[in-house]
Short mmCIF file of C-alpha atoms in Angstrom, two decimals:
data_model
loop_
_atom_site.label_atom_id
_atom_site.label_comp_id
_atom_site.label_asym_id
_atom_site.label_seq_id
_atom_site.Cartn_x
_atom_site.Cartn_y
_atom_site.Cartn_z
CA MET A 9 39.91 15.37 87.83
CA LYS A 10 38.56 11.60 87.36
CA LEU A 11 39.58 9.19 89.96
CA ILE A 12 38.93 5.33 89.19
CA VAL A 13 39.29 2.52 91.81
CA LYS A 14 40.48 -0.45 89.66
CA ARG A 15 41.69 -2.80 92.65
CA LEU A 16 41.18 -3.00 96.27
CA GLU A 17 42.48 -5.34 98.89
CA VAL A 18 41.60 -5.33 102.62
CA ARG A 19 43.29 -7.21 105.43
CA ASN A 20 42.16 -7.48 108.86
CA PHE A 21 39.60 -4.83 108.57
CA LYS A 22 36.28 -4.97 110.28
CA VAL A 23 34.44 -8.23 109.13
CA PHE A 24 37.34 -8.95 106.47
CA GLU A 25 40.26 -11.11 107.23
CA LYS A 26 41.19 -10.53 103.53
CA ILE A 27 39.46 -9.79 100.59
CA GLU A 28 40.37 -8.63 97.17
CA LEU A 29 38.08 -6.84 94.77
CA THR A 30 38.94 -5.96 91.03
CA LEU A 31 36.49 -3.46 89.45
CA GLU A 32 36.20 -3.84 85.75
CA SER A 33 34.12 -0.76 84.89
CA ASP A 34 35.33 2.66 84.55
CA HIS A 35 31.65 3.86 85.09
CA LEU A 36 28.92 2.95 87.47
CA VAL A 37 29.74 -0.07 90.01
CA VAL A 38 26.83 -1.06 92.14
CA LEU A 39 27.34 -3.18 95.56
CA ASP A 40 24.37 -5.48 96.12
CA GLY A 41 23.69 -7.83 98.77
CA PRO A 42 21.90 -8.33 102.42
CA ASN A 43 22.51 -6.32 105.53
CA GLY A 44 25.88 -7.30 107.44
CA PHE A 45 27.67 -8.68 104.37
CA GLY A 46 30.27 -5.86 104.07
CA LYS A 47 28.64 -3.31 101.58
CA SER A 48 29.38 -0.31 104.21
CA SER A 49 32.80 -1.81 105.05
CA PHE A 50 33.76 -1.57 101.49
CA PHE A 51 33.13 2.36 101.46
CA ASP A 52 34.71 2.56 104.86
CA ALA A 53 37.80 1.19 103.55
CA LEU A 54 37.90 3.58 100.67
CA GLU A 55 37.36 6.32 103.06
CA LEU A 56 40.12 5.35 105.45
CA LEU A 57 42.58 4.96 102.48
CA LEU A 58 41.88 8.28 101.02
CA THR A 59 41.03 10.61 103.84
CA GLY A 60 42.64 8.95 106.76
CA LYS A 61 39.30 8.59 108.88
CA ILE A 62 35.87 7.12 108.90
CA ARG A 63 33.90 10.04 109.51
CA ARG A 64 30.76 8.17 110.96
CA TYR A 65 32.75 6.27 113.52
CA ILE A 66 34.30 9.75 114.68
CA GLU A 67 30.77 11.25 114.87
CA LEU A 68 29.58 8.40 116.91
CA GLU A 69 32.42 8.52 119.34
CA GLU A 70 31.97 12.17 119.73
CA LEU A 71 28.48 12.07 120.60
CA THR A 72 28.32 8.81 122.69
CA VAL A 73 31.60 8.24 124.45
CA ASP A 74 33.22 9.83 127.23
CA ARG A 75 36.97 9.93 126.08
CA ARG A 76 38.04 9.31 129.62
CA SER A 77 36.47 5.78 129.52
CA LEU A 78 38.01 4.89 126.33
CA LYS A 79 39.77 1.36 126.41
CA PRO A 80 42.58 0.64 124.24
CA GLY A 81 41.90 -1.06 121.05
CA CYS A 82 40.62 -0.28 117.41
CA PRO A 83 36.87 -1.10 116.29
CA TRP A 84 38.11 -1.30 112.77
CA LEU A 85 40.58 -4.30 113.35
CA PHE A 86 39.45 -7.75 112.63
CA LYS A 87 38.67 -9.56 115.62
CA GLN A 88 40.48 -12.66 115.05
CA ALA A 89 43.87 -10.82 113.81
CA ARG A 90 46.87 -12.56 115.21
CA GLU A 91 49.68 -10.60 117.04
CA ASN A 92 51.84 -9.96 113.91
CA ASP A 93 48.89 -9.06 111.71
CA TRP A 94 48.50 -5.58 110.16
CA LEU A 95 45.39 -3.85 109.11
CA SER A 96 45.92 -2.89 105.63
CA ILE A 97 43.92 -1.14 102.96
CA ARG A 98 45.52 -1.37 99.51
CA ALA A 99 44.33 -0.12 96.10
CA GLU A 100 45.04 0.76 92.77
CA ILE A 101 43.51 4.08 91.60
CA VAL A 102 43.48 5.71 88.39
CA VAL A 103 43.93 9.50 88.37
CA ASN A 104 43.75 11.16 85.25
CA GLU A 105 44.54 8.00 83.24
CA GLN A 106 47.68 7.05 85.34
CA SER A 107 47.68 4.10 88.06
CA ARG A 108 48.83 5.01 91.28
CA PHE A 109 49.23 2.34 94.18
CA LEU A 110 48.38 3.31 97.75
CA GLU A 111 48.33 1.54 101.08
CA ARG A 112 47.37 2.80 104.73
CA ALA A 113 48.17 0.20 107.40
CA ALA A 114 49.31 -0.09 110.96
CA SER A 115 50.08 -3.02 113.07
CA LYS A 116 47.83 -4.79 115.54
CA ALA A 117 50.30 -4.22 118.26
CA VAL A 118 50.00 -0.27 117.49
CA LEU A 119 46.19 -0.45 117.11
CA ASP A 120 45.79 -2.44 120.28
CA GLU A 121 47.61 0.34 122.35
CA HIS A 122 45.59 3.16 121.02
CA SER A 123 42.36 4.31 122.55
CA GLY A 124 39.59 5.49 120.39
CA VAL A 125 39.48 6.63 116.69
CA THR A 126 39.02 10.42 116.74
CA ASP A 127 42.78 11.07 116.80
CA LEU A 128 43.74 7.73 115.48
CA ARG A 129 46.21 8.16 112.10
CA LEU A 130 47.23 5.25 110.12
CA PRO A 131 50.17 5.96 107.96
CA LEU A 132 49.93 6.20 104.07
CA TYR A 133 52.33 4.64 101.92
CA GLU A 134 52.89 4.81 98.15
CA LEU A 135 53.88 1.45 96.45
CA VAL A 136 55.54 1.08 93.14
CA ASP A 137 52.96 -1.69 92.08
CA PHE A 138 50.13 -3.40 93.69
CA GLY A 139 51.97 -6.33 95.12
CA ALA A 140 55.00 -4.52 96.26
CA GLU A 141 56.49 -4.18 99.76
CA ARG A 142 55.56 -0.97 101.77
CA ASP A 143 58.71 1.55 102.38
CA GLU A 144 58.86 4.67 104.16
CA ALA A 145 55.47 6.22 104.89
CA ILE A 146 54.39 9.49 103.26
CA SER A 147 55.58 12.37 105.68
CA GLN A 148 53.39 15.21 104.35
CA GLU A 149 50.24 13.29 103.57
CA GLU A 150 47.90 16.21 103.24
CA THR A 151 50.18 17.82 100.75
CA TYR A 152 50.60 14.64 99.02
CA LEU A 153 47.02 13.88 98.63
CA SER A 154 46.12 17.55 97.83
CA ALA A 155 48.65 17.19 94.86
CA LEU A 156 47.10 13.76 93.71
CA LEU A 157 43.37 14.30 94.31
CA GLY A 158 42.93 18.21 94.63
CA ASP A 159 42.67 20.66 97.26
CA GLN A 160 39.21 19.85 98.21
CA TYR A 161 39.77 16.00 98.15
CA GLN A 162 38.37 15.47 101.78
CA ARG A 163 35.00 17.36 100.93
CA ASP A 164 34.84 15.73 97.29
CA PHE A 165 35.05 12.41 98.94
CA GLU A 166 32.06 13.09 101.29
CA LEU A 167 30.02 14.41 98.58
CA PHE A 168 30.92 12.08 95.67
CA HIS A 169 32.29 8.77 96.86
CA TYR A 170 30.60 8.10 100.37
CA VAL A 171 27.66 6.10 99.71
CA GLU A 172 25.93 4.61 102.70
CA GLN A 173 22.58 3.59 104.28
CA GLU A 174 20.76 7.02 105.33
CA GLU A 175 23.74 9.22 104.12
CA ASN A 176 21.35 10.31 101.51
CA THR A 177 19.73 12.55 104.31
CA ARG A 178 22.76 14.14 105.44
CA LEU A 179 22.36 17.04 103.11
CA LEU A 180 18.76 17.45 104.23
CA LYS A 181 19.79 17.82 107.96
CA LYS A 182 22.00 20.65 107.20
CA LYS A 183 21.09 24.51 107.48
CA GLU A 184 20.06 25.78 104.12
CA LYS A 185 23.12 27.95 103.29
CA ASP A 186 25.27 25.00 103.87
CA ARG A 187 23.08 22.56 101.96
CA GLN A 188 22.93 25.00 99.10
CA GLY A 189 26.81 25.41 99.18
CA GLN A 190 27.45 21.41 99.32
CA ILE A 191 24.85 20.82 96.45
CA ALA A 192 26.55 23.71 94.06
CA HIS A 193 29.93 22.05 94.88
CA LEU A 194 28.48 18.52 94.02
CA PHE A 195 27.34 19.47 90.71
CA ASP A 196 29.82 22.10 89.82
CA ILE A 197 27.47 25.10 89.50
CA GLY A 198 29.08 27.32 92.10
CA ASP A 199 29.69 30.07 89.34
CA ILE A 200 26.06 29.71 88.22
CA GLN A 201 24.89 30.06 91.82
CA ASP A 202 26.78 33.16 92.28
CA LYS A 203 25.27 34.71 89.08
CA ILE A 204 21.61 33.82 90.22
CA ASN A 205 22.36 35.38 93.60
CA ASN A 206 23.60 38.54 91.89
CA ILE A 207 20.45 38.60 89.57
CA THR A 208 18.34 37.93 92.70
CA GLN A 209 19.62 40.84 94.62
CA ALA A 210 19.51 43.21 91.71
CA SER A 211 15.93 42.14 90.97
CA ALA A 212 15.06 42.87 94.54
CA LYS A 213 16.36 46.52 94.32
CA ILE A 214 14.79 47.18 91.30
CA GLY A 215 11.54 45.77 92.41
CA ASN A 216 11.82 48.28 95.32
CA LEU A 217 12.01 51.20 92.74
CA CYS A 218 8.87 49.75 90.62
CA ASN A 219 6.33 50.17 93.18
CA PRO A 220 3.06 52.56 92.57
CA GLN A 221 4.49 55.00 95.13
CA LYS A 222 8.05 55.15 93.45
CA LYS A 223 6.11 55.80 90.13
CA ALA A 224 4.24 58.60 91.55
CA ASP A 225 7.30 60.29 92.88
CA LEU A 226 9.06 59.89 89.53
CA LYS A 227 6.15 61.33 88.00
CA GLN A 228 6.32 64.43 90.28
CA LEU A 229 10.07 64.75 89.68
CA LYS A 230 9.49 64.83 86.01
CA ASP A 231 6.59 67.49 86.38
CA ASN A 232 9.13 69.61 88.63
CA TRP A 233 11.77 69.45 86.36
CA GLU A 234 9.53 70.37 83.52
CA THR A 235 8.27 73.44 85.38
CA ALA A 236 11.87 74.59 86.14
CA ARG A 237 12.77 74.08 82.53
CA GLN A 238 10.11 76.10 81.13
CA GLN A 239 11.08 79.02 83.63
CA VAL A 240 14.75 78.88 82.68
CA LEU A 241 14.35 78.25 79.07
CA PRO A 242 10.99 79.33 77.49
CA ALA A 243 9.66 77.60 74.49
CA GLY A 244 11.23 78.34 71.17
CA SER A 245 14.53 79.48 72.63
CA SER A 246 17.97 77.68 72.64
CA VAL A 247 21.24 77.62 74.45
CA ALA A 248 24.49 77.75 72.75
CA TYR A 249 27.10 75.36 73.96
CA GLU A 250 30.92 75.79 73.40
CA ARG A 251 33.37 73.04 73.62
CA MET A 252 36.03 73.81 76.00
CA ILE A 253 38.14 70.69 75.87
CA ALA A 254 39.37 69.45 72.49
CA VAL A 255 41.99 66.96 73.52
CA THR A 256 40.12 64.04 73.71
CA ASP A 257 37.10 62.91 71.61
CA GLN A 258 34.23 61.76 73.76
CA PRO A 259 30.71 60.66 72.61
CA TRP A 260 29.29 63.21 74.86
CA ASP A 261 31.21 65.95 73.31
CA ARG A 262 29.99 65.79 69.83
CA ASP A 263 27.34 67.77 68.18
CA VAL A 264 25.11 64.87 67.30
CA LEU A 265 25.31 62.03 69.99
CA GLN A 266 25.51 58.54 69.00
CA PHE A 267 24.86 55.50 71.38
CA ASP A 268 25.46 51.96 70.86
CA VAL A 269 23.57 49.07 72.36
CA GLN A 270 25.74 49.12 75.41
#
């Protein structure tokens, strides 16, 4: 699945009272500018629209804030927002070459009454076009987004689309197993990694059988086998074999055995 953001409109969000961006390229888009000019806010807006949350705000709140002391108000709301204003993130996205129009929004009145961001959920709307009025919010949001963006859309967003200062060190801070899993998912090499793991395990088991002691044990077994064979079947003698079952034709039942490369 390929997702392209074509247009983004932000109202009363963080440092933006209103801003609209049109992204002409279907490939790499780079935002460049000094600190404090809204680069991170752009990605925060996308994350809020597509996942319903801004992860770094939630993590910061969980680490530093006693929830009993939270005061009403939303840190994402533009500070000069008026009473009847809405915080709104609206975008045109192209999924599998088809344009879809989404908006996530909530009124200032609702946001002013809410405390904290951990359990804050802004409704998601599907629009008929970029400039359309919002209608009823999507009720089964997770089901809708999974159908539109894929079952792992939240994880995909964190790995593919969330670019922010120091976020490139996030994987390095994870446990090795988690880091390998996310990198494998990022580059879609999960199947290859599974095969490598199987080969590594097989190699370890075979390696345990190839040490000098195992070779000596194997030679001793072969010597014992040869001694027993000579006792049971002296040199120059033979054993007659009689086929007992003729219903099937198995390679091992033939007078002359034939082996393929398998």
